[in-house]
PDB file of C-alpha atoms in Angstrom:
ATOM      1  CA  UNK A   1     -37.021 -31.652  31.324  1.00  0.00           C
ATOM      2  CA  UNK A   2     -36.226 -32.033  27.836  1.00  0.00           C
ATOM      3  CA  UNK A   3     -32.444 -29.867  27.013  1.00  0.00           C
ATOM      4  CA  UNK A   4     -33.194 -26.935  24.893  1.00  0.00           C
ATOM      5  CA  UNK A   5     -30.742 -28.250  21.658  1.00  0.00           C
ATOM      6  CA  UNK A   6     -31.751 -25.442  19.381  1.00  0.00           C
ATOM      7  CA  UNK A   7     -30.746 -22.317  21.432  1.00  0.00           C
ATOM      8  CA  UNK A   8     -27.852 -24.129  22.561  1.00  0.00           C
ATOM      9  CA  UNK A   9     -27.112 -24.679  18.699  1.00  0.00           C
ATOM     10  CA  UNK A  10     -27.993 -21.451  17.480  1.00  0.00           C
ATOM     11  CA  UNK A  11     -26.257 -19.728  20.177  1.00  0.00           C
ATOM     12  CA  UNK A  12     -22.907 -21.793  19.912  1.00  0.00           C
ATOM     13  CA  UNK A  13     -23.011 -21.391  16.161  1.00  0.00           C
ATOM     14  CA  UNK A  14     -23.373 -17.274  16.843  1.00  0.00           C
ATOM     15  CA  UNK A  15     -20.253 -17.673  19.048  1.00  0.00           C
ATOM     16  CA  UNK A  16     -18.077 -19.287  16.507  1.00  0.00           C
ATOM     17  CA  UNK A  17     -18.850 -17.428  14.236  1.00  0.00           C
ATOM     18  CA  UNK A  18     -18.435 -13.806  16.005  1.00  0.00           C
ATOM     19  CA  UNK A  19     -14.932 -15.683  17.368  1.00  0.00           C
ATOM     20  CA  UNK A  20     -13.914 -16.016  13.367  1.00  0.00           C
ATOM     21  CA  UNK A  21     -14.795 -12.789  12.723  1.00  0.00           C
ATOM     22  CA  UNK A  22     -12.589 -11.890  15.677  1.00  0.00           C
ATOM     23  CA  UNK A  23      -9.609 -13.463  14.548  1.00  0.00           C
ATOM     24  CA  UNK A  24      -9.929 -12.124  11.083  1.00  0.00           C
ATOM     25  CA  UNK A  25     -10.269  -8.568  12.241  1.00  0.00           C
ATOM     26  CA  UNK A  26      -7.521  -9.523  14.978  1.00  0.00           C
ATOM     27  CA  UNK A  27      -5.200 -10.842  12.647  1.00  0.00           C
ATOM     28  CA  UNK A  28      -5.894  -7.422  10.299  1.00  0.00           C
ATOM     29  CA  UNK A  29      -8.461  -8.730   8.230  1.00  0.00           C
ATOM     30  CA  UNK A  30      -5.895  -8.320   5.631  1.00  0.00           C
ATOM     31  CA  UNK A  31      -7.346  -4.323   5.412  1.00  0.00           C
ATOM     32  CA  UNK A  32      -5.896  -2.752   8.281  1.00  0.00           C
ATOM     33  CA  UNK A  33      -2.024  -1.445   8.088  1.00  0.00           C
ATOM     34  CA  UNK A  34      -1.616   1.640  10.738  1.00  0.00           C
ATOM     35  CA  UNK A  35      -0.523   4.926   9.219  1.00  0.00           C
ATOM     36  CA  UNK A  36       2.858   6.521   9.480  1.00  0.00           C
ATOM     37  CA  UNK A  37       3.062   7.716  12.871  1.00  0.00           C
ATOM     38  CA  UNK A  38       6.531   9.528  13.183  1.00  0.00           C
ATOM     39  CA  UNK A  39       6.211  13.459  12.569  1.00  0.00           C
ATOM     40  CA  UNK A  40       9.372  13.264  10.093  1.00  0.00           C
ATOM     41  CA  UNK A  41       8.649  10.355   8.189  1.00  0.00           C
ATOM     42  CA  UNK A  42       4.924  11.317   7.435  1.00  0.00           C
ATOM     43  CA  UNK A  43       6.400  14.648   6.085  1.00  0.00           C
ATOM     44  CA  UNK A  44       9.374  13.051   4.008  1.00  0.00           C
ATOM     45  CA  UNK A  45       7.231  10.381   2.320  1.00  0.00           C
ATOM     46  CA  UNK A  46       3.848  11.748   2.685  1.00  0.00           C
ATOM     47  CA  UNK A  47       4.284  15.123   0.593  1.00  0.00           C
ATOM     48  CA  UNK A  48       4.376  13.634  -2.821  1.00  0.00           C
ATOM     49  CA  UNK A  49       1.899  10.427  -2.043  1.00  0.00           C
ATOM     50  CA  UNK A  50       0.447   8.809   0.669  1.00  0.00           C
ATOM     51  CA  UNK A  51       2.771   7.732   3.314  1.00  0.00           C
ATOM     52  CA  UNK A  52       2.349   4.513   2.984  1.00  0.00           C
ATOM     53  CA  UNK A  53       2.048   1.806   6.030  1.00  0.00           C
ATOM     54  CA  UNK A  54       5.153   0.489   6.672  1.00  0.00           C
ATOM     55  CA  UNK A  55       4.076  -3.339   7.494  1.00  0.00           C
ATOM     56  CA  UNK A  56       2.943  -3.190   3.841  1.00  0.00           C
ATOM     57  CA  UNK A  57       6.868  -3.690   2.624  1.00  0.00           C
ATOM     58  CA  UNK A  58       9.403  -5.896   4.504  1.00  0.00           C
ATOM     59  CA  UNK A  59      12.442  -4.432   6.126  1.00  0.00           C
ATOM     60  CA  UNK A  60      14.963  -5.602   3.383  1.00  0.00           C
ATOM     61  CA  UNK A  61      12.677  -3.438   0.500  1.00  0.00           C
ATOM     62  CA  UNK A  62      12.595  -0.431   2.877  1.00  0.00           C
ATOM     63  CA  UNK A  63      16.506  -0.375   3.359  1.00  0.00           C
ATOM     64  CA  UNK A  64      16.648  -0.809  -0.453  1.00  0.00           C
ATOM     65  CA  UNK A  65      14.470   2.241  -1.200  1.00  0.00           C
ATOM     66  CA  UNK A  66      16.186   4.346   1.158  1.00  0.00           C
ATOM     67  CA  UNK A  67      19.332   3.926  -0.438  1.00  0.00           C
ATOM     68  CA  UNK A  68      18.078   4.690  -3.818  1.00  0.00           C
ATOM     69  CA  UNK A  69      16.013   7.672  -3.215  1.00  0.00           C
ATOM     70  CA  UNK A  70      18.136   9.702  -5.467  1.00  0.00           C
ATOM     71  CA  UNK A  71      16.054   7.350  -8.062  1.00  0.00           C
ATOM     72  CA  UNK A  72      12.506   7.076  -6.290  1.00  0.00           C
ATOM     73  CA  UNK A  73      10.126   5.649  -9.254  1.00  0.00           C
ATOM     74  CA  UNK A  74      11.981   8.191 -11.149  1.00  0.00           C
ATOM     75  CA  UNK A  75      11.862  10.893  -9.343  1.00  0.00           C
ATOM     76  CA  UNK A  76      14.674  12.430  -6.730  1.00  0.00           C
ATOM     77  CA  UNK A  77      13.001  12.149  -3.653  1.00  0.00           C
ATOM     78  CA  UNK A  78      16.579  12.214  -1.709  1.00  0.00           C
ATOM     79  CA  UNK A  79      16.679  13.741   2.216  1.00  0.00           C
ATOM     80  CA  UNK A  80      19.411  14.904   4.304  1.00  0.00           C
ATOM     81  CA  UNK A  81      21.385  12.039   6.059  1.00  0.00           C
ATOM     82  CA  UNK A  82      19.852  12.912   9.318  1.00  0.00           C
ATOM     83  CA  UNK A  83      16.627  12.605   7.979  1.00  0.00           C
ATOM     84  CA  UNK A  84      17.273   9.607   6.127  1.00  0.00           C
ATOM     85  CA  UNK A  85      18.756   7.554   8.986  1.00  0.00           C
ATOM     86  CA  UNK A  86      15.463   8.443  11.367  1.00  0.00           C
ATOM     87  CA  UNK A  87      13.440   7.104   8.226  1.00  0.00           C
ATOM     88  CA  UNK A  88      14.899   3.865   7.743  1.00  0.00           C
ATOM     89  CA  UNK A  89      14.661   3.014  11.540  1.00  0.00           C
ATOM     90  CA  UNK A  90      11.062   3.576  11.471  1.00  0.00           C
ATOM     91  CA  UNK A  91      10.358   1.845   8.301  1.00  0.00           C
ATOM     92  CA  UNK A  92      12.799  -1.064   9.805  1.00  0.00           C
ATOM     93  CA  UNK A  93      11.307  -1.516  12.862  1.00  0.00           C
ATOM     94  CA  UNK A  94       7.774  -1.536  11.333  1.00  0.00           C
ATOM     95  CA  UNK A  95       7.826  -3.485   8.311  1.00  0.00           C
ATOM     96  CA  UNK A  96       5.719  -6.237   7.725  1.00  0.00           C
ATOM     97  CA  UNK A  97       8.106  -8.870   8.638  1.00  0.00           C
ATOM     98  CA  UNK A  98       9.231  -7.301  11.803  1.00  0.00           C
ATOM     99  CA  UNK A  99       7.528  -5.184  14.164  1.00  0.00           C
ATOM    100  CA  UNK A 100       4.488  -4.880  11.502  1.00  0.00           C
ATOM    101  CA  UNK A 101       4.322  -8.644  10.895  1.00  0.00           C
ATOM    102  CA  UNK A 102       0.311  -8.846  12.383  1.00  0.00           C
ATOM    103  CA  UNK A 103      -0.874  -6.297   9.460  1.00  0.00           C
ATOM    104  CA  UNK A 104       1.460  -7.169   6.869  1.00  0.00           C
ATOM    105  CA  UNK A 105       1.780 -10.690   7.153  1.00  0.00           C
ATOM    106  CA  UNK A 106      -1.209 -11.576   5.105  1.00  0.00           C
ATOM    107  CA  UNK A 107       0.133  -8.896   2.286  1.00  0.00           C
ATOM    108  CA  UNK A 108       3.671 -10.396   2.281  1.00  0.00           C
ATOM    109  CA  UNK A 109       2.777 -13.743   2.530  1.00  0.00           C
ATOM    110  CA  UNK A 110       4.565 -15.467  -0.856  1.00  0.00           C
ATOM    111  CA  UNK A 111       7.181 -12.585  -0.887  1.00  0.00           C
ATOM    112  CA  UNK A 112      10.352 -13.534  -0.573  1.00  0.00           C
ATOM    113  CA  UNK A 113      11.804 -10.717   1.519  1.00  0.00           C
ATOM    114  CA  UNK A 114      15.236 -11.544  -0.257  1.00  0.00           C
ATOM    115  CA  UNK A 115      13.970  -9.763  -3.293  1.00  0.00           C
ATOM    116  CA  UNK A 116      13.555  -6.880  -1.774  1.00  0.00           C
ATOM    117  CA  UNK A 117      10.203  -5.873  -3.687  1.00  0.00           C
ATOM    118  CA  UNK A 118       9.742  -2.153  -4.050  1.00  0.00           C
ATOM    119  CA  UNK A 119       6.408  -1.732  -5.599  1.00  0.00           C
ATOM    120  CA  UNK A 120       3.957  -2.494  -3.650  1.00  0.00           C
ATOM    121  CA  UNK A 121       1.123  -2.997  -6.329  1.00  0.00           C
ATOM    122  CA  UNK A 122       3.124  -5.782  -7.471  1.00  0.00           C
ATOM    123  CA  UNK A 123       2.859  -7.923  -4.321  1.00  0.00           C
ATOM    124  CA  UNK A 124       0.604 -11.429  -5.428  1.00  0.00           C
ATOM    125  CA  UNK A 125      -2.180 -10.653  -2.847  1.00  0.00           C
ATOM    126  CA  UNK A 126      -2.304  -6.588  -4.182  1.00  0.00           C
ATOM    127  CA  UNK A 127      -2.773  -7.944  -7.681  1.00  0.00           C
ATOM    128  CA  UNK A 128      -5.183 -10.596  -6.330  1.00  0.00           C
ATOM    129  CA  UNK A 129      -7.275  -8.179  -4.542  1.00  0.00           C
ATOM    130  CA  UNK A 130      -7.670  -5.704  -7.433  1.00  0.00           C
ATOM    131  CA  UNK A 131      -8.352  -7.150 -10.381  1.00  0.00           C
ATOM    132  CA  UNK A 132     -11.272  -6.730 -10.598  1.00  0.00           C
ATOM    133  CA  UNK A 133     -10.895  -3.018 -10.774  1.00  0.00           C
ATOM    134  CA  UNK A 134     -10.958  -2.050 -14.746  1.00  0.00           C
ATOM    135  CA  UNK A 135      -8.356  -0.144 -17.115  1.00  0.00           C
ATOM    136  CA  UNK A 136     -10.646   2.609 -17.491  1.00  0.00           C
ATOM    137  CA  UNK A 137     -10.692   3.452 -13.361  1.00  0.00           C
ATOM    138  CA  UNK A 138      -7.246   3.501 -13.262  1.00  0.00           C
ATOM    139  CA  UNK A 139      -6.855   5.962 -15.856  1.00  0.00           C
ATOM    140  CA  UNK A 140     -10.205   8.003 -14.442  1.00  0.00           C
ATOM    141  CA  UNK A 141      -8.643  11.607 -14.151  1.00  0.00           C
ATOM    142  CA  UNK A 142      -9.404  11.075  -9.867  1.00  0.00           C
ATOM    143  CA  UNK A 143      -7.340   8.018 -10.238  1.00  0.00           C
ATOM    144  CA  UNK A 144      -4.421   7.835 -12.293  1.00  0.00           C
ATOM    145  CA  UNK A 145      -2.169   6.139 -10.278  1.00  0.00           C
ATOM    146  CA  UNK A 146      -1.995   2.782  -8.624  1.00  0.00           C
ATOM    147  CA  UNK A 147      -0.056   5.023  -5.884  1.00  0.00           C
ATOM    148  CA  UNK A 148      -3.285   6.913  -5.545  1.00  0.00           C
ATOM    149  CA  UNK A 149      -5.177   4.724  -2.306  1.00  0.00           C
ATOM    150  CA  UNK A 150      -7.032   7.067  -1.101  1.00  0.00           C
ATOM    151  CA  UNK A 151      -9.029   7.858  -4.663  1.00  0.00           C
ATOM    152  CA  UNK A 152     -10.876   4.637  -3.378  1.00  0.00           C
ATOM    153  CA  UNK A 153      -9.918   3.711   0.094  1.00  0.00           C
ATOM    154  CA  UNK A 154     -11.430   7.047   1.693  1.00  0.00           C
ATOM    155  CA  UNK A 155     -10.168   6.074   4.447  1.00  0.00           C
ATOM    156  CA  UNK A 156      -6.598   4.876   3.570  1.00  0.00           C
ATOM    157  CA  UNK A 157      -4.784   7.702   5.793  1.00  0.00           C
ATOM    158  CA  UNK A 158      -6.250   6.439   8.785  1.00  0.00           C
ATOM    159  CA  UNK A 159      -5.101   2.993   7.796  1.00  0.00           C
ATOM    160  CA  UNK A 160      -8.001   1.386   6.255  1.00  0.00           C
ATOM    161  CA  UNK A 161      -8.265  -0.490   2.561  1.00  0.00           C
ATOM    162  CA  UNK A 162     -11.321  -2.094   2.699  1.00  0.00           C
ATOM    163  CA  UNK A 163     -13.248  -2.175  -0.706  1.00  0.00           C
TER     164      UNK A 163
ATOM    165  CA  UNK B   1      13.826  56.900  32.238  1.00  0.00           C
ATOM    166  CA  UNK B   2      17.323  55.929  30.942  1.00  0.00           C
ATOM    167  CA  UNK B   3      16.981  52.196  31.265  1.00  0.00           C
ATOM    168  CA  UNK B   4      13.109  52.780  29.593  1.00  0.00           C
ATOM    169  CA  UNK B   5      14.455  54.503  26.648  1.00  0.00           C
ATOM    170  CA  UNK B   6      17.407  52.055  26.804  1.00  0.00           C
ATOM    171  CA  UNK B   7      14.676  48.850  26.684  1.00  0.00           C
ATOM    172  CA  UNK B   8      12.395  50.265  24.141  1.00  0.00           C
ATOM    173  CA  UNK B   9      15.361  50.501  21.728  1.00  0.00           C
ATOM    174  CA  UNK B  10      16.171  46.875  22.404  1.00  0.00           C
ATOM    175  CA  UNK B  11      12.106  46.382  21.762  1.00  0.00           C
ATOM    176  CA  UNK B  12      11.942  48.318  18.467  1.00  0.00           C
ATOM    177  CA  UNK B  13      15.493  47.149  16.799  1.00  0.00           C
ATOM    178  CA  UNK B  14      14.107  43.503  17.673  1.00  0.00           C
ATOM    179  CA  UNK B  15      10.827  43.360  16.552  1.00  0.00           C
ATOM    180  CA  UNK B  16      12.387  45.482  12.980  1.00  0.00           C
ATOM    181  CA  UNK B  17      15.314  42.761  12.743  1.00  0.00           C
ATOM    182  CA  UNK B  18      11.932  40.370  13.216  1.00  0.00           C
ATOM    183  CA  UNK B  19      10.054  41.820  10.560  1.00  0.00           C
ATOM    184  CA  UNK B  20      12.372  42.922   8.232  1.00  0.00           C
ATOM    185  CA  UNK B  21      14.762  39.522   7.961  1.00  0.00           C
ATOM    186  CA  UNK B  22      12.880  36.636   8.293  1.00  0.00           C
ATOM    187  CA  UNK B  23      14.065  33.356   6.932  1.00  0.00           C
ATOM    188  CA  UNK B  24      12.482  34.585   3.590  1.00  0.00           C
ATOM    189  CA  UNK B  25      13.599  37.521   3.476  1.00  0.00           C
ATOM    190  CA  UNK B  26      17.352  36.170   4.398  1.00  0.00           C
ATOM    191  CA  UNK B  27      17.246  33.555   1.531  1.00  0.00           C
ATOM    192  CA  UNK B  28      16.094  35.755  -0.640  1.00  0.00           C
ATOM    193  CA  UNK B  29      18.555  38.483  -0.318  1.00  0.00           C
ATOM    194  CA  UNK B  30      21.414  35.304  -0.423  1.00  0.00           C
ATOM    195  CA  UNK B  31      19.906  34.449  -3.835  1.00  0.00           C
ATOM    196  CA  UNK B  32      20.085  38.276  -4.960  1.00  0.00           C
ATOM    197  CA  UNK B  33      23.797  37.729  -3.513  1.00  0.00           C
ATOM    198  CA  UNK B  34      24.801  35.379  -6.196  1.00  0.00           C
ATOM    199  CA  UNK B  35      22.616  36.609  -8.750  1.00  0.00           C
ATOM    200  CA  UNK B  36      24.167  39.873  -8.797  1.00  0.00           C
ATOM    201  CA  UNK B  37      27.286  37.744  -8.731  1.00  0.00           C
ATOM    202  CA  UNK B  38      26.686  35.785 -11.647  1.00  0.00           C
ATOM    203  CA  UNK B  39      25.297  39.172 -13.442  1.00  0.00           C
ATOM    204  CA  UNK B  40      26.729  42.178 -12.638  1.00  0.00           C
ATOM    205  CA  UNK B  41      23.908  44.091 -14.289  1.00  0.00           C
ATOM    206  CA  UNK B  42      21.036  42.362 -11.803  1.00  0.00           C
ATOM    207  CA  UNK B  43      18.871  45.042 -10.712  1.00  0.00           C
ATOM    208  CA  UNK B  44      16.673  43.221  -8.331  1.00  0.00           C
ATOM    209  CA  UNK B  45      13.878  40.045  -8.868  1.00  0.00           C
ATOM    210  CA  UNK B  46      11.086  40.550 -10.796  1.00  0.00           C
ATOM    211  CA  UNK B  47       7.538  38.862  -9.962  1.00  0.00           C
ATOM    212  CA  UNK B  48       6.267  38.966 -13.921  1.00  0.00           C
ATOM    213  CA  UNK B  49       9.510  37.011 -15.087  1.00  0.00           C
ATOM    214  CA  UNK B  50       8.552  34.522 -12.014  1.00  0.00           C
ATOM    215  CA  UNK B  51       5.189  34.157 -12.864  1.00  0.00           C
ATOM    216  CA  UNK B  52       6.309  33.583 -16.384  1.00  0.00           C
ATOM    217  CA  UNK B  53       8.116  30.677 -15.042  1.00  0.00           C
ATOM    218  CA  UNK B  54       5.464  29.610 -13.313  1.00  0.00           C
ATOM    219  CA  UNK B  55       3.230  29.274 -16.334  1.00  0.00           C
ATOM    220  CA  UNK B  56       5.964  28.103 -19.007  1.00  0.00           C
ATOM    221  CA  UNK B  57       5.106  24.362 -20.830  1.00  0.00           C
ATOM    222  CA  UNK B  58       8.795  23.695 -20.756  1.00  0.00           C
ATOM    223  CA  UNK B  59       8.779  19.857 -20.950  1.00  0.00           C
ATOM    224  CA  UNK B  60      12.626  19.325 -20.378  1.00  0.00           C
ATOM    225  CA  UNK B  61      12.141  17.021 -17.206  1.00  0.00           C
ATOM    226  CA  UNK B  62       9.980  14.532 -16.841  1.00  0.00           C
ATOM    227  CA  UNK B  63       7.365  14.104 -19.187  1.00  0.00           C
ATOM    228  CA  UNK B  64       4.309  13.549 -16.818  1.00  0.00           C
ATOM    229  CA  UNK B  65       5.424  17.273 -15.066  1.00  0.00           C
ATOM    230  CA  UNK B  66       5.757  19.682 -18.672  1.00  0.00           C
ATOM    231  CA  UNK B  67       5.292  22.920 -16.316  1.00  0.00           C
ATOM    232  CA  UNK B  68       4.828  24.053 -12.479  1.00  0.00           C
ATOM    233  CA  UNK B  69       0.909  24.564 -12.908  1.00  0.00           C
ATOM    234  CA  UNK B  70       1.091  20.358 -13.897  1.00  0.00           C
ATOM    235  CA  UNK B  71       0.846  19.678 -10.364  1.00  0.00           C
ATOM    236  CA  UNK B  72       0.141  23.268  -8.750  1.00  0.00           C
ATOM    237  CA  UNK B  73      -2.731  24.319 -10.814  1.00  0.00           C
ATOM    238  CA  UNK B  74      -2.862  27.444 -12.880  1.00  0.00           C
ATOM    239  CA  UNK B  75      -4.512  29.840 -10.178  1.00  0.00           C
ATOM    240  CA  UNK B  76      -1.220  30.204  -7.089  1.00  0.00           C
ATOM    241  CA  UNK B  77      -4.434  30.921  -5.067  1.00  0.00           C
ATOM    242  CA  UNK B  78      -5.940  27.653  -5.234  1.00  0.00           C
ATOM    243  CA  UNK B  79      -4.549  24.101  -4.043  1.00  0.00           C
ATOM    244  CA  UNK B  80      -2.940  21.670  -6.565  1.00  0.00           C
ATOM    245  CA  UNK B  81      -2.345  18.188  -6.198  1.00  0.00           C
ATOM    246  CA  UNK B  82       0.378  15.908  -7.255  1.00  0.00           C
ATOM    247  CA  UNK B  83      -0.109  13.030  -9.835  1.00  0.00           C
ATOM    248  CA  UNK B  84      -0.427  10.394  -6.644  1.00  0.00           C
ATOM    249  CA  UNK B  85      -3.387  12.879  -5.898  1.00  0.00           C
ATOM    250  CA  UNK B  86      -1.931  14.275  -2.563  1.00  0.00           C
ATOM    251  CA  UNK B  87      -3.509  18.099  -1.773  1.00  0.00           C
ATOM    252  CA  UNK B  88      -0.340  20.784  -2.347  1.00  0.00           C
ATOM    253  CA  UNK B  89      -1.234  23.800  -0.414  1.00  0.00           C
ATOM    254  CA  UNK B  90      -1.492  27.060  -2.575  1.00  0.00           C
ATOM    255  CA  UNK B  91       1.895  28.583  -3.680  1.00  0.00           C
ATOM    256  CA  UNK B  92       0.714  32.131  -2.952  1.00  0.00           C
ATOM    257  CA  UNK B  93       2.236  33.549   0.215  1.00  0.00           C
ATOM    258  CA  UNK B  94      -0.794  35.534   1.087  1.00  0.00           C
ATOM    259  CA  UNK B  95      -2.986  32.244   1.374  1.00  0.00           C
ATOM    260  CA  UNK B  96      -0.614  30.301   2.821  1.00  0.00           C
ATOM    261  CA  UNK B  97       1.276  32.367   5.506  1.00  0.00           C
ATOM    262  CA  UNK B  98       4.218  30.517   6.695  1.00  0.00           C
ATOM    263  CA  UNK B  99       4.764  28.172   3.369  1.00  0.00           C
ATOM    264  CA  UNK B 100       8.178  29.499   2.647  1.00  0.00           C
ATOM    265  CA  UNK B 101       9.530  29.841   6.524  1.00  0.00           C
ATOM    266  CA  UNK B 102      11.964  26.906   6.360  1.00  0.00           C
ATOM    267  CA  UNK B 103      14.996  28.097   3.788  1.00  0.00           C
ATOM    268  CA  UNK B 104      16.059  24.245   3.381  1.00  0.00           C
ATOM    269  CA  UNK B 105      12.861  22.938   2.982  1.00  0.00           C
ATOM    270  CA  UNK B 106      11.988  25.457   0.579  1.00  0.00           C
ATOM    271  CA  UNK B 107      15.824  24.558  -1.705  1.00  0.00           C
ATOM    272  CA  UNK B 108      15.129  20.938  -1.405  1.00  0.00           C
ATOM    273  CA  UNK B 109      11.619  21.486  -3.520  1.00  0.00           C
ATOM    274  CA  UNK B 110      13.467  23.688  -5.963  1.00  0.00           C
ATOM    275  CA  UNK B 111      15.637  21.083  -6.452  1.00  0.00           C
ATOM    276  CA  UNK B 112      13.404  18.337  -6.740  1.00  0.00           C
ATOM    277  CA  UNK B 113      10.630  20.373  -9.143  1.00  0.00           C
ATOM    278  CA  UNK B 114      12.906  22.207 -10.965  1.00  0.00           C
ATOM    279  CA  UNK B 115      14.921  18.764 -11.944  1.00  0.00           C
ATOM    280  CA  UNK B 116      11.015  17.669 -12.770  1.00  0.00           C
ATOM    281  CA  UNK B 117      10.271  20.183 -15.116  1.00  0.00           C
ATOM    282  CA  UNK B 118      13.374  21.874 -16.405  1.00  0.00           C
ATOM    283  CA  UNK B 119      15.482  18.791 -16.104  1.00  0.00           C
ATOM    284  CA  UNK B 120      18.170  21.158 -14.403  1.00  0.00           C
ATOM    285  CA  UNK B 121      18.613  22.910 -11.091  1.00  0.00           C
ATOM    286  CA  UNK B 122      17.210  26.400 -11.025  1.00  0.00           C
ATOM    287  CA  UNK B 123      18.789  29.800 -10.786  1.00  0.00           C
ATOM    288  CA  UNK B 124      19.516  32.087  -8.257  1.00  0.00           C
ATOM    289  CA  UNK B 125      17.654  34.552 -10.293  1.00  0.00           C
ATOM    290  CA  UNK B 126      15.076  32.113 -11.437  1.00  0.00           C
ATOM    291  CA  UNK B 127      14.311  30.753  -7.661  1.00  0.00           C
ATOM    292  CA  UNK B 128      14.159  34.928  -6.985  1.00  0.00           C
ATOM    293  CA  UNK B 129      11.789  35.269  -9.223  1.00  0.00           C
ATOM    294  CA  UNK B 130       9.682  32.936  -8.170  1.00  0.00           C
ATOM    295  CA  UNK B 131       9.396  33.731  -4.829  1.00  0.00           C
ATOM    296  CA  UNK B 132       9.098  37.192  -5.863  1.00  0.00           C
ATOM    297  CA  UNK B 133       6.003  35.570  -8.020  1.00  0.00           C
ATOM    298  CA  UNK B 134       4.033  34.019  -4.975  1.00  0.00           C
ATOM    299  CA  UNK B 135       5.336  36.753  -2.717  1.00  0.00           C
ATOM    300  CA  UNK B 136       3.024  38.905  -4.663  1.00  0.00           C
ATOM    301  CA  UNK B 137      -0.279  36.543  -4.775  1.00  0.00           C
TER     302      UNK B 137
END
């Protein structure tokens, strides 16, 4: 009996390549960061803009944002102590270089964490990933602001960026 | 029939304290507290001068947020949205029940908006006003 070589083939190439897609979407694919999920921190930063992931930002830019809200892009965006303390645990604990690190990790990869960057359309693989989006869109009246996910990602409150 | 008339009293001064001083209500009679103390000849809020607030292009804050209706749209019915594009639920009381329940919630916005448009903390009278405004809508 002569050994069937092209199923084997075609079915070992279908494995490896479902087990790449696998790890990609494992790893985050690079488009998945899960949404705030603390009742006090999706009020406090999610009233003014999306509350963004934490495991997009490592722990050392959180800390430094929360200690200049007073001066929050230029607006005062400070909270009560309480409030603040609760918020800078969560954002801590999830941040893409600690408890975040499998969604951010991709995003943050190049950052130095000792710069502590706060904008998060800065980071090298944000840039990367949008530039091919044109002056005009940004300013589009349902745009506006690189702040403003969700005016593409429809599904950026749930966590998803995909194009 | 003593202890009946005894427990619908308790019922009736209850459910009046209920309805008549809710957190609203409380703040805004604190705010007509230091109104009349700042002005002797205060004679009570007035929903016109709030909505006049409302409206007003003052410019003296931030430059992307001239007046209230930037971000909360001209109609206190309808929804606004901030420049990020997040949904602000309408200012008006009467569409959204409940909006003003929470007296520090509602002098931490005051502080933040009014340092966005004005570029200074608002007035007793001023936040009186106001509330006064959407009270009415």
């Amino acid at each position: 009996m002569k050994f069937p070589t092209r199923p084997v083939v075609l079915g070992l190439l279908a494995l490896g390549f479902s087990a790449l897609i696998l790890s990609r979407a494992q790893a985050g694919g690079g488009h998945y960061y899960p949404p705030v999920a603390d009742s006090v921190v999706k009020e406090e930063c999610g009233s003014c803009h999306l509350a963004f992931p934490p495991s997009m930002l490592p722990a050392s830019s959180w800390k430094r944002m929360m200690g200049e809200l007073d001066k929050h892009f230029g607006d005062d965006a400070s909270v009560d102590p309480e409030a603040a303390r609760k918020i800078t645990a969560y954002l801590v604990a999830n941040a893409g270089d600690t408890g975040g690190q499998r969604y951010g990790g991709k995003l943050l990869r190049g950052v130095d964490p000792a710069t502590a960057p706060q904008r998060i359309t800065t980071l090298p693989k944000w840039v990367r990933e949008h530039r091919e989006v044109q002056d005009w869109e940004w300013r589009h009246k349902d745009v506006r602001s690189k702040a403003n996910c969700t005016a593409c990602h429809a599904d950026a409150e749930l966590g998803y960026y995909e194009d | 029939m003593k202890l009946r008339l005894a427990l619908s009293c308790i019922a009736l001064s209850s459910y009046s304290l209920l309805t008549s001083a809710g957190p609203l209500e409380q703040q805004l009679a604190a705010y007509a507290t230091e109104a009349k103390t700042a002005n002797p000849a205060f004679a009570g809020f007035s929903a016109a001068r709030g909505e006049q607030l409302h409206i007003t292009r003052f410019g003296l804050g931030k430059p992307e947020t001239p007046a209230c209706t930037t971000c909360h749209g001209n109609d206190p019915r309808t929804s606004g949205k901030t420049l990020t594009g997040k949904h602000i639920d309408p200012v008006a009381l009467s569409v959204s029940p409940g909006r003003y329940a929470d007296p520090a919630k509602v002098e931490k916005w005051f502080r933040r908006n009014c340092n966005e448009v004005l570029g200074r903390e608002c007035t007793p009278l001023e936040k009186g006003d106001w509330l006064a405004f959407v009270g009415s809508r």
